[in-house]
Tab-separated table of C-alpha atoms and ligand atoms in Angstrom:
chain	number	residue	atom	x	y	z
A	1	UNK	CA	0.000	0.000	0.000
A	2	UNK	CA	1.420	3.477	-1.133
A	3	UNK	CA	1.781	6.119	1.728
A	4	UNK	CA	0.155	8.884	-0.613
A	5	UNK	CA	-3.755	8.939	-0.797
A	6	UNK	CA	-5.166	6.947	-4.109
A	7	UNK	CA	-7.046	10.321	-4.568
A	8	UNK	CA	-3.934	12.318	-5.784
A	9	UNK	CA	-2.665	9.566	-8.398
A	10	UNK	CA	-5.996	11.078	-10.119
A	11	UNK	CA	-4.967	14.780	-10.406
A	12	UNK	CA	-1.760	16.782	-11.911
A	13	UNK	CA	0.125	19.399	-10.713
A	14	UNK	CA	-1.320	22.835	-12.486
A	15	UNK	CA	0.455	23.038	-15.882
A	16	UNK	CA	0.019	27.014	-16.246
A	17	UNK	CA	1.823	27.218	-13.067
A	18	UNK	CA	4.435	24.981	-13.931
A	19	UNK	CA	4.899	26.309	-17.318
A	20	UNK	CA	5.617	30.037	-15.187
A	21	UNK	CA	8.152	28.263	-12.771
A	22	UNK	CA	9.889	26.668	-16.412
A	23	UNK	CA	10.217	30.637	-17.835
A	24	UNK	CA	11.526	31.900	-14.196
A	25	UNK	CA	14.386	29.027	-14.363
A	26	UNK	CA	15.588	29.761	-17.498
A	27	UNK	CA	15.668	33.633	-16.621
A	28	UNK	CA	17.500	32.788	-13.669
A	29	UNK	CA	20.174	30.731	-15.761
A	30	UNK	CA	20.508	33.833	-17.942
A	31	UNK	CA	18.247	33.143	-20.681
A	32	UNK	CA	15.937	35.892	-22.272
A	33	UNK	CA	12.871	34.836	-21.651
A	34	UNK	CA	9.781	36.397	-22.227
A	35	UNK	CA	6.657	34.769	-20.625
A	36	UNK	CA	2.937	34.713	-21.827
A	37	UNK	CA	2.112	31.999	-19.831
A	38	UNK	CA	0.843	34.054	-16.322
A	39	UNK	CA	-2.820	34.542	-15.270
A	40	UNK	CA	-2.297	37.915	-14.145
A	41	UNK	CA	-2.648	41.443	-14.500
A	42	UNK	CA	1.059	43.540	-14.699
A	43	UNK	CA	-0.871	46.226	-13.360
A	44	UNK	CA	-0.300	46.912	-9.666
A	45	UNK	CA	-3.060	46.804	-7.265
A	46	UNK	CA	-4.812	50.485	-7.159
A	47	UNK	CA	-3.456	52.119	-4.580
A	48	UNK	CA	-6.630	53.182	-2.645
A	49	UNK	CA	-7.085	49.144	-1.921
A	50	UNK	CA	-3.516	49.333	-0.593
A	51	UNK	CA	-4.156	51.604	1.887
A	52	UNK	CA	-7.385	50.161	2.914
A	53	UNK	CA	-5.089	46.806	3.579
A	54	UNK	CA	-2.266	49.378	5.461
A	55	UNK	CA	-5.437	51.049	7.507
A	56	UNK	CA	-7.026	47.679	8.318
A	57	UNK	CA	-3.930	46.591	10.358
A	58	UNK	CA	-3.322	49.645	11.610
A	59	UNK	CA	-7.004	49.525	13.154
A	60	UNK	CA	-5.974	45.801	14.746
A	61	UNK	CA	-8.067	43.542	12.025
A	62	UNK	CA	-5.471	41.030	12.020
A	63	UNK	CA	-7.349	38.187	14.326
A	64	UNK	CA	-9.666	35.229	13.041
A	65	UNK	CA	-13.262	36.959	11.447
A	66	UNK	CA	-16.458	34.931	10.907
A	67	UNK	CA	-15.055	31.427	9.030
A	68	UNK	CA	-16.894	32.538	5.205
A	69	UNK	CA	-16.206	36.524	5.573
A	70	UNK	CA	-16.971	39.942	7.421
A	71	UNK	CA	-20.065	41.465	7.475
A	72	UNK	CA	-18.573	44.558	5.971
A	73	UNK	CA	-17.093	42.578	2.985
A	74	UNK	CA	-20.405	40.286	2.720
A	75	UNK	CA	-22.457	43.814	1.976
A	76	UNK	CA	-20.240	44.944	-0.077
A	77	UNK	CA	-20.828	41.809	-2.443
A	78	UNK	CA	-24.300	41.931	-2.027
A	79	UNK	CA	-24.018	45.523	-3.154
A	80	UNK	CA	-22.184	44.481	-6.305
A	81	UNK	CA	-24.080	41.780	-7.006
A	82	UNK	CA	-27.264	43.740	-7.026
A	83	UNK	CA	-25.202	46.619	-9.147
A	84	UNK	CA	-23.654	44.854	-11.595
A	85	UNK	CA	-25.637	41.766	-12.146
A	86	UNK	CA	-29.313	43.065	-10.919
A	87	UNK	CA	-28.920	39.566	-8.705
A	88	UNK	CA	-30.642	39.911	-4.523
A	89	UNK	CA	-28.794	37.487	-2.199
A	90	UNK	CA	-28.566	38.074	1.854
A	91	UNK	CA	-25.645	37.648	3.659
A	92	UNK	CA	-26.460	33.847	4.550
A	93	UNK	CA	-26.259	33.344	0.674
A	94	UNK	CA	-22.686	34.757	0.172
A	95	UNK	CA	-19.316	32.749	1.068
A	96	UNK	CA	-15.876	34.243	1.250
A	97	UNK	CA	-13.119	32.290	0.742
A	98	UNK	CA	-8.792	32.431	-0.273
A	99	UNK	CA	-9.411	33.057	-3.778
A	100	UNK	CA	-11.998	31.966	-6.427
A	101	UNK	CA	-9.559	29.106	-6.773
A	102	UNK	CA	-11.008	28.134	-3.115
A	103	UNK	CA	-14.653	28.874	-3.832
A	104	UNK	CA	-14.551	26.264	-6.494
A	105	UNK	CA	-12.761	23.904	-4.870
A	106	UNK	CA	-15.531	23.755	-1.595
A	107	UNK	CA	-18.472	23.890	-3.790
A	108	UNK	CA	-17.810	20.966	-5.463
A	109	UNK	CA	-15.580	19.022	-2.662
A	110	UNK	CA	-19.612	19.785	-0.267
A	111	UNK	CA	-21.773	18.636	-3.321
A	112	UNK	CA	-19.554	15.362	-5.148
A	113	UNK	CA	-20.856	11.992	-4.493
A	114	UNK	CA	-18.661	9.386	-6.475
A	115	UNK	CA	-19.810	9.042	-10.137
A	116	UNK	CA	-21.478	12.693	-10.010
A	117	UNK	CA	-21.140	14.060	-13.714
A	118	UNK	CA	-19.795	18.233	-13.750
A	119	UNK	CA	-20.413	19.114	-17.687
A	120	UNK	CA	-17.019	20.930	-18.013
A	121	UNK	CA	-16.608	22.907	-21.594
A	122	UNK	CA	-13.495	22.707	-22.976
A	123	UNK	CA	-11.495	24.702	-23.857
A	124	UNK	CA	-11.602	24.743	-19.824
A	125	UNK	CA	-9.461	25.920	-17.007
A	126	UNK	CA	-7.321	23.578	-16.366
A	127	UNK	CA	-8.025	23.243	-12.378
A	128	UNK	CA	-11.764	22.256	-13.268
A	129	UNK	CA	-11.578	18.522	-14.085
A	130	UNK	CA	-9.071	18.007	-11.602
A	131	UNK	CA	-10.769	19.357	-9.116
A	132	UNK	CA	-13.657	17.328	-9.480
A	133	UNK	CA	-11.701	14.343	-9.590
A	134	UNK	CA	-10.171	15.441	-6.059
A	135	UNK	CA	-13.811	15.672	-4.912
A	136	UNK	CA	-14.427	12.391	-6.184
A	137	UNK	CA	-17.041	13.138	-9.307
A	138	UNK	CA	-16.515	12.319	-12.979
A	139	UNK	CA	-15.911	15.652	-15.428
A	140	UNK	CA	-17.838	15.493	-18.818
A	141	UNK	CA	-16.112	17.648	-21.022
A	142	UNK	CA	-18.056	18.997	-23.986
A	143	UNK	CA	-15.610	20.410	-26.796
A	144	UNK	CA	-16.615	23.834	-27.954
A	145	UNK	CA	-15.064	24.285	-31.356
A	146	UNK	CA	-12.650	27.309	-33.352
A	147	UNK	CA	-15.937	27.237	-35.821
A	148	UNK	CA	-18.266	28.133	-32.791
A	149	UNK	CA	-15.816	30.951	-31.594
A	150	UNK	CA	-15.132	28.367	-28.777
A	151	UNK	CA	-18.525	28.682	-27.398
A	152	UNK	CA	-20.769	25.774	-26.322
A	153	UNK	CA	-23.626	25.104	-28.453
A	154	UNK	CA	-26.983	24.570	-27.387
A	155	UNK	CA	-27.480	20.617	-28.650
A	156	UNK	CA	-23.926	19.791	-27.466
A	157	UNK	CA	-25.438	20.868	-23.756
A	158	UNK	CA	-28.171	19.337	-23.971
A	159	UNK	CA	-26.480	15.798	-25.649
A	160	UNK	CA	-23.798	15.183	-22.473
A	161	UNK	CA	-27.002	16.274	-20.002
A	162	UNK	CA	-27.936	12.293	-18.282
A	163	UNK	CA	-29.015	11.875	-14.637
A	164	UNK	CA	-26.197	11.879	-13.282
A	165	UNK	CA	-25.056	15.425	-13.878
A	166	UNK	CA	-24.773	17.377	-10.916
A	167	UNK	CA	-23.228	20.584	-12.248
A	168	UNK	CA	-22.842	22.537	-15.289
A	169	UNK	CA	-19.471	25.070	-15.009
A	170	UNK	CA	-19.596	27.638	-17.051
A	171	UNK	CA	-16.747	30.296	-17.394
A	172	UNK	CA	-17.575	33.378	-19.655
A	173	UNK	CA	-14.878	35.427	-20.777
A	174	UNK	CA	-12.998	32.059	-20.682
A	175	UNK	CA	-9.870	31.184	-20.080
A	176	UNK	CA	-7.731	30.101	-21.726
A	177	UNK	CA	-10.169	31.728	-24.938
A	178	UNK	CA	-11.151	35.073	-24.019
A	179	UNK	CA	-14.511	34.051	-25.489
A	180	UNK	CA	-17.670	35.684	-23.879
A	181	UNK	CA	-21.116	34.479	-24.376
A	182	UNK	CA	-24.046	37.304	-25.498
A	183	UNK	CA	-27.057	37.303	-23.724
A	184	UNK	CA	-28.730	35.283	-26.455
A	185	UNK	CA	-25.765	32.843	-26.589
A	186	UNK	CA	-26.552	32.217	-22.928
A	187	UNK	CA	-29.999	32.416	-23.028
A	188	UNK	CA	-29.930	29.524	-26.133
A	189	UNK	CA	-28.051	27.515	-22.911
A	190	UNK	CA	-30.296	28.545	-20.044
A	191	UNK	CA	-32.923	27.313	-21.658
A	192	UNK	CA	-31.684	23.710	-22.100
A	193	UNK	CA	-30.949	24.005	-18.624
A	194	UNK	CA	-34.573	24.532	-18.042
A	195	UNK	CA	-35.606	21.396	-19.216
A	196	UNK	CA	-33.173	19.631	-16.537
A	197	UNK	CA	-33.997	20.709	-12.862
A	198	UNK	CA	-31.920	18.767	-11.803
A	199	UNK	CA	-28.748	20.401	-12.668
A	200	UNK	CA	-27.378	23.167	-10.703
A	201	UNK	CA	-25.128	26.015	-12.457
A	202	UNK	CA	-21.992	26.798	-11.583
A	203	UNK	CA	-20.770	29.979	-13.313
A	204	UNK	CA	-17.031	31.554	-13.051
A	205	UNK	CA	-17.335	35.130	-13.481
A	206	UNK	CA	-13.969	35.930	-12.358
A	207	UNK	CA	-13.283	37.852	-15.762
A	208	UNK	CA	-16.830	39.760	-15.960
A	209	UNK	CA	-14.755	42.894	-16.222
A	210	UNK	CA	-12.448	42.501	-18.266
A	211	UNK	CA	-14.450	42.905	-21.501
A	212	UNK	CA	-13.619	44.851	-24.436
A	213	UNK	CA	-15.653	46.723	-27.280
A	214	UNK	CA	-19.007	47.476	-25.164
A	215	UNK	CA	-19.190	44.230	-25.082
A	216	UNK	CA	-22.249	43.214	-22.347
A	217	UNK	CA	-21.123	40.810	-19.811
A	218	UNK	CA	-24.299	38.502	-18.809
A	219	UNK	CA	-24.413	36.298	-16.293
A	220	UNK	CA	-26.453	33.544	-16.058
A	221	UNK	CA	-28.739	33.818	-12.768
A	222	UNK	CA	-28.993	37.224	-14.471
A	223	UNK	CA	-30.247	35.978	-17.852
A	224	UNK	CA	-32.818	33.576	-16.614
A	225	UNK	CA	-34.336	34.078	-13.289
A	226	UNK	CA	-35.720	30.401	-12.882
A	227	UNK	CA	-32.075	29.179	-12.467
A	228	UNK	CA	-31.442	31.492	-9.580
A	229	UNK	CA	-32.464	29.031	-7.189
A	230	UNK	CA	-30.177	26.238	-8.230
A	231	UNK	CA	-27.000	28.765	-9.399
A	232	UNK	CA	-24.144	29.394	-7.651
A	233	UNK	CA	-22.275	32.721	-8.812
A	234	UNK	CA	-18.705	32.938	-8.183
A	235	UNK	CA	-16.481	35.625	-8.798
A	236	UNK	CA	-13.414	37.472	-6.943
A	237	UNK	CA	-11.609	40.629	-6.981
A	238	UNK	CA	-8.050	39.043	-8.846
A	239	UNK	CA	-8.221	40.159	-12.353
A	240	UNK	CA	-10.071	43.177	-12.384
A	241	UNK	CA	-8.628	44.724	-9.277
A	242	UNK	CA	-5.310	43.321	-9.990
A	243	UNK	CA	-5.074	41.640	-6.614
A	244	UNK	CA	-4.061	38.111	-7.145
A	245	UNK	CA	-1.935	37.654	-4.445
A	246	UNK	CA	-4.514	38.759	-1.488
A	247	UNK	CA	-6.925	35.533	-2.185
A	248	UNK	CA	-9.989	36.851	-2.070
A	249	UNK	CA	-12.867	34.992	-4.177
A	250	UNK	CA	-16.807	35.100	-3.111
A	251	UNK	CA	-19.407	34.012	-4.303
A	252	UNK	CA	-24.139	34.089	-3.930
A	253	UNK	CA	-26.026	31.363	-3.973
A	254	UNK	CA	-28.613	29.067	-2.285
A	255	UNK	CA	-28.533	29.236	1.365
A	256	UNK	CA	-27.921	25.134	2.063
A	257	UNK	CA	-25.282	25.078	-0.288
A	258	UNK	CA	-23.519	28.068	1.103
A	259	UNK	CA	-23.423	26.899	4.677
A	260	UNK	CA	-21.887	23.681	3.373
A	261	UNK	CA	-19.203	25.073	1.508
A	262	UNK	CA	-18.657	27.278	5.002
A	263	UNK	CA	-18.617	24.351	7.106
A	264	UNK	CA	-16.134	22.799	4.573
A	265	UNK	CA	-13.966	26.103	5.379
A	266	UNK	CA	-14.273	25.543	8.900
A	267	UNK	CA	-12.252	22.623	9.135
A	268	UNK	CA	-9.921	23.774	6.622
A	269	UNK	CA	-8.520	27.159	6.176
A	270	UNK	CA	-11.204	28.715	8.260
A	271	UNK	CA	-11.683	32.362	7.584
A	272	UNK	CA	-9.433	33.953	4.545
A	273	UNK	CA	-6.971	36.718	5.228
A	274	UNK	CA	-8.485	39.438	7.777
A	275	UNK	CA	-6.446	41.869	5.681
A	276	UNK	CA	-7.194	40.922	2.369
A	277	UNK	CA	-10.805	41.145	3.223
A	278	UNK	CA	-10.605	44.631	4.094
A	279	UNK	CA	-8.732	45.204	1.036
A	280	UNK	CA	-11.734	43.776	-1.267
A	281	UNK	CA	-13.992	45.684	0.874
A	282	UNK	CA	-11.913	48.702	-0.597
A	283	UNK	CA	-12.401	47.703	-4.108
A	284	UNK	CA	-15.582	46.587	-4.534
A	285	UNK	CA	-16.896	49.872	-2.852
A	286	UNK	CA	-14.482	52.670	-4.294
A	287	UNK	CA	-13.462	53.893	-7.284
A	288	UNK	CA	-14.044	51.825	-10.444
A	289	UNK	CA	-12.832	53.532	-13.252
A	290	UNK	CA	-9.443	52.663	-13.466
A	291	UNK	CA	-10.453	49.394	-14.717
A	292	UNK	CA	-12.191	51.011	-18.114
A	293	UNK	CA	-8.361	52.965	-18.217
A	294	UNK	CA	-6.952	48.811	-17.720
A	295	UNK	CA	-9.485	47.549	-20.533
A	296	UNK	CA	-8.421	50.454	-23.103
A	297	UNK	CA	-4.408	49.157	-22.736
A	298	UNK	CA	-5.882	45.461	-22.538
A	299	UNK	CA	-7.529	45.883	-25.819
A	300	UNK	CA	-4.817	47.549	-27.860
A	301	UNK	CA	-2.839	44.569	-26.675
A	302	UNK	CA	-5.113	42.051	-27.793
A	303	UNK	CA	-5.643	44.142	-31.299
A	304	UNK	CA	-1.925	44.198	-31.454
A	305	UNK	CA	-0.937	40.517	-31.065
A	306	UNK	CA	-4.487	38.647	-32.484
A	307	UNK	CA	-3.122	41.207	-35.957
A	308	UNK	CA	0.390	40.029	-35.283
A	309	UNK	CA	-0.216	35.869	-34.895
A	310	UNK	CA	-2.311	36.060	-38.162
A	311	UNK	CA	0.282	37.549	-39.597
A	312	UNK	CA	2.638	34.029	-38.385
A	313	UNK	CA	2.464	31.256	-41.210
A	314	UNK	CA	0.745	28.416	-40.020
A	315	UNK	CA	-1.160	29.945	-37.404
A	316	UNK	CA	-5.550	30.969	-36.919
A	317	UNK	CA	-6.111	33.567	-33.744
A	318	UNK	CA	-9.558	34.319	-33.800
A	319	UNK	CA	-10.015	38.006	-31.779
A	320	UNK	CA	-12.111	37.004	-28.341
A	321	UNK	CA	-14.335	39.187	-26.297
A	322	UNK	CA	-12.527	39.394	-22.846
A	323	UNK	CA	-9.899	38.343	-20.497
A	324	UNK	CA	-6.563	38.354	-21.348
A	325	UNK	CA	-6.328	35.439	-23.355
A	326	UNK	CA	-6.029	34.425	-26.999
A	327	UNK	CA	-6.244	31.189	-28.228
A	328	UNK	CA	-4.641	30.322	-31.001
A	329	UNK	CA	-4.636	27.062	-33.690
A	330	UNK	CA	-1.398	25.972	-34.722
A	331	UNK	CA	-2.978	23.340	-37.076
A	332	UNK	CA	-1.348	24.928	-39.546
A	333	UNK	CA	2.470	24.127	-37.864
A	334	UNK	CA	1.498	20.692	-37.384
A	335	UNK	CA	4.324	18.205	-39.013
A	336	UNK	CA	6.707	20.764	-40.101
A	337	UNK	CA	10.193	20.641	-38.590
A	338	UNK	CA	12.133	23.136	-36.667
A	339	UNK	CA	15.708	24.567	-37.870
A	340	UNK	CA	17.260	21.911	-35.352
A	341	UNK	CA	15.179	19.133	-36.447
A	342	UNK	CA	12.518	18.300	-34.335
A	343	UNK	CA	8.678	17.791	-35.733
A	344	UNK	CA	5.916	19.837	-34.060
A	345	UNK	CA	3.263	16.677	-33.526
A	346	UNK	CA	1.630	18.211	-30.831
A	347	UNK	CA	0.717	21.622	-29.924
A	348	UNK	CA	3.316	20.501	-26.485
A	349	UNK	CA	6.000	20.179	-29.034
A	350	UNK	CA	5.045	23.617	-30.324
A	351	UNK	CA	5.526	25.715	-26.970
A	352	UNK	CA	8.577	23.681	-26.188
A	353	UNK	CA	10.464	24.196	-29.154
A	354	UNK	CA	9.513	27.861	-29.088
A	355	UNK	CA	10.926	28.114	-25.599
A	356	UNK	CA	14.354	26.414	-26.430
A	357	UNK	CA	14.541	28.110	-30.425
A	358	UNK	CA	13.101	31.766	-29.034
A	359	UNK	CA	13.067	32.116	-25.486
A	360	UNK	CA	8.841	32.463	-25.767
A	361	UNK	CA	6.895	30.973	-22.824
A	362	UNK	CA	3.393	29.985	-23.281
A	363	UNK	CA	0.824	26.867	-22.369
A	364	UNK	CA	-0.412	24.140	-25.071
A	365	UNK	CA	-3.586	23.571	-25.548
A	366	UNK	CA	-3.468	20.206	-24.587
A	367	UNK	CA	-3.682	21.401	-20.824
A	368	UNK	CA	-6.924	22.936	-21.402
A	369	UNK	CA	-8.275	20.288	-23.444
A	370	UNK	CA	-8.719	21.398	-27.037
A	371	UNK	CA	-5.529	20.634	-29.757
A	372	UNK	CA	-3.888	21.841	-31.503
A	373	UNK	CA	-3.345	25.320	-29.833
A	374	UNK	CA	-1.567	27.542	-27.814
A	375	UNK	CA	-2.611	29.890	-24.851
A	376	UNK	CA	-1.197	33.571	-24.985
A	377	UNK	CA	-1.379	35.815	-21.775
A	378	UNK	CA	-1.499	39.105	-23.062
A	379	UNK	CA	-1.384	40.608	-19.366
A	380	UNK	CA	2.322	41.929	-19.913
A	381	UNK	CA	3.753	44.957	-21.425
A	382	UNK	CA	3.290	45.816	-24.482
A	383	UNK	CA	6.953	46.109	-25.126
A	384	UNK	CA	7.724	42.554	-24.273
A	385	UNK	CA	4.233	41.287	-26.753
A	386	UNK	CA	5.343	42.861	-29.314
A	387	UNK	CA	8.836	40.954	-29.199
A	388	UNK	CA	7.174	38.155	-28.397
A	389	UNK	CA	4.760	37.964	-31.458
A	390	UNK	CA	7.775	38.897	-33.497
A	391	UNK	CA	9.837	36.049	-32.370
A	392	UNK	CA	6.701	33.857	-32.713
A	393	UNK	CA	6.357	35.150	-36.445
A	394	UNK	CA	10.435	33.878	-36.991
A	395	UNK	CA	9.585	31.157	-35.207
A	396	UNK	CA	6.967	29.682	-37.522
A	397	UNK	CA	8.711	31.205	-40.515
A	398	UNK	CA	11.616	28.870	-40.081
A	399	UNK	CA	9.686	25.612	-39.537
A	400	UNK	CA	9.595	23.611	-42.961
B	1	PLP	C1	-11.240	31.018	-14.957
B	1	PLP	C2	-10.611	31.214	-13.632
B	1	PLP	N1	-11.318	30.959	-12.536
B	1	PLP	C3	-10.803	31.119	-11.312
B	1	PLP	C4	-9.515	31.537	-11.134
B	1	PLP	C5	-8.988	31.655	-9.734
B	1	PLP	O1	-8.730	32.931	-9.366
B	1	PLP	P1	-8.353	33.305	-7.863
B	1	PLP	O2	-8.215	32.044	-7.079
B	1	PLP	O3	-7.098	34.087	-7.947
B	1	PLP	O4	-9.512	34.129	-7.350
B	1	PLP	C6	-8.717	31.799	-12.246
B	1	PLP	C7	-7.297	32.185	-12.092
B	1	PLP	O5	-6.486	32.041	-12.949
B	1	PLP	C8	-9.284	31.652	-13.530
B	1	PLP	O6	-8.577	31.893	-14.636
């Protein structure tokens, strides 16, 4: 019998992250490296937050709070939920927890029985199947095509829908695509869900800001008020606010399925940071318009290197409505050779031989579940994309 638990031989270690540790390592050894491969803003947290997070200790808020989050933080959700997404919860219907990462992870470790079925579209994060697996359920993954702007279709919803699913996850703007369902494109999926009571919604709005050419982000509690009941809205302040490294994700929902993920907390990481949670506080209550000044810079970028890829032989980058992210095929690449030899098979073999040939980090596709692509971060400067698409561009001109 092995000393680890059976439960980990199931899961891998996050390939984004690893992909990030790969790029620092070869900086380190002296290599110039430039990375696409983070989840994360450049920009620094606004500095208003900051001092909310300087005042809070300052004031003493630096002992355990209520396990799933302050009052003052709770409201403040409420308040943005009602704002931004015309959605009512109470503060029994809103969880706080170390991230949306953390969020996530309790709803679905309180709510897996073994052979549960979570309807995962893919192109997907990557921490979503393996975190059901942790939890013990079975992910369905439903392939949302290049042709369909990487959006799920209606009939492929309703096709992998059987008795056994629990959840469908649903993550609009995506990542690793950027893409970002209309209202109508949700509606056409709300209403499947409709017909199947008996599966409960679990939507990732973690990038419902970051959206580009007045672009309406829709959510879908929001888009069909009969799903409120069995939907559980999660979002956090990471990308838009530029605070990834405070952990702080929330999320509204049904009252028995929030106290579950709490009690979950409670013998785990019990409350998250007292700090941090005066921080979010902070920015989900003052000033908001620095992230339409973000968006402008995040949209040139994506203009900029969506224009530039095309431009690359051998490679398809459709322009998506949010995030950070583009998404590239590299079908065209596929079974050429590099200068030094080596055939591109995969889309793995594509990011590794860029990384050795032209110092260019960024993930496969094959991590997020759709092949043959590649996932671009375009949360750096714009300096350091533009060298990076150029490099890209020499890359794929020398493969024969
Ligand atoms: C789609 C998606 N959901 C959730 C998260 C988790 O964010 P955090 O735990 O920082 O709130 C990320 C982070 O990369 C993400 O890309």
């Amino acid at each position: 019998m092995g000393f680890l638990a059976d439960s980990l031989s199931r899961i891998k270690p996050s390939p984004t992250l690893a992909v990030s540790q790969k790029a620092r390592e070869l900086k380190a050894a002296g290599r110039d490296i430039i990375s696409l491969g983070a989840g994360e803003p450049d920009f620094d947290t606004p500095d208003n937050i900051k001092q909310a997070a300087i005042e809070a200790i300052r004031r003493g808020e630096t002992k355990y709070t209520a396990v799933d989050g302050i009052p003052e933080l709770k409201d403040a959700i409420i308040d943005k939920f009602r704002r931004d997404n015309g959605l009512s919860y109470e503060r029994d219907q809103v969880t706080v927890a170390t991230g949306g990462k953390q969020v996530l992870y309790n709803a679905f470790m309180a709510t897996l029985n073994p052979g549960d079925e979570v309807i995962i579209p893919a192109p997907y994060w990557v921490s979503y199947p393996d975190m059901v697996l942790l939890a013990g359920g079975q992910p369905v993954i439903v392939e949302a095509t290049l042709e369909d702007d990487f959006k799920l279709t209606p009939q492929a919803l309703e096709a992998a829908i059987t008795d056994r699913t629990k959840w469908f996850l649903f993550n609009s703007p995506s990542n690793p695509t950027g893409a970002a369902y209309s209202h109508d494109e949700l509606k056409a999926l709300t209403d499947v869900l409709m017909k199947h009571p008996h599966v409960w919604v679990m939507t990732d709005d973690m990038y419902e800001h970051l959206v580009y050419d007045d672009f309406q982000f829709v959510t879908p509690a929001q888009v069909e008020p009969g799903l409120y009941e069995r939907t559980l809205t999660i979002n956090g302040v990471s990308k838009a606010y530029a605070m990834t490294g405070w952990r702080i994700g929330y999320a509204g929902g049904p009252r028995e399925l929030i106290k579950a993920m709490g009690k979950l907390q409670s013998q785990s990481t019990s409350n998250p940071c007292s700090i941090a949670q005066w921080a979010a506080v902070e920015a989900l209550n003052g000033p908001q318009d620095f992230i339409a000044a973000n968006n402008e810079v995040y949209k040139a970028r994506r203009d900029m290197v969506a224009a530039m890829l095309n431009e690359a032989e051998g490679i398809t980058c459709p322009v998506p409505e949010g995030a950070f992210y583009v998404y590239p095929s590299i079908a065209g690449c596929i079974g050429k050779k590099t200068p030094g030899g080596k055939v591109i098979e995969t889309d793995e073999d594509f990011v590794t031989a860029l990384l050795e040939d032209e110092g260019v980090a960024a993930v496969h596709g094959a991590a997020f579940g759709t092949s043959p692509n590649f996932r671009v971060s375009y949360a750096t400067s714009t300096e350091a994309l533009e060298e990076a698409c150029k490099r890209i561009q020499r890359f794929c001109a020398a493969l024969q």
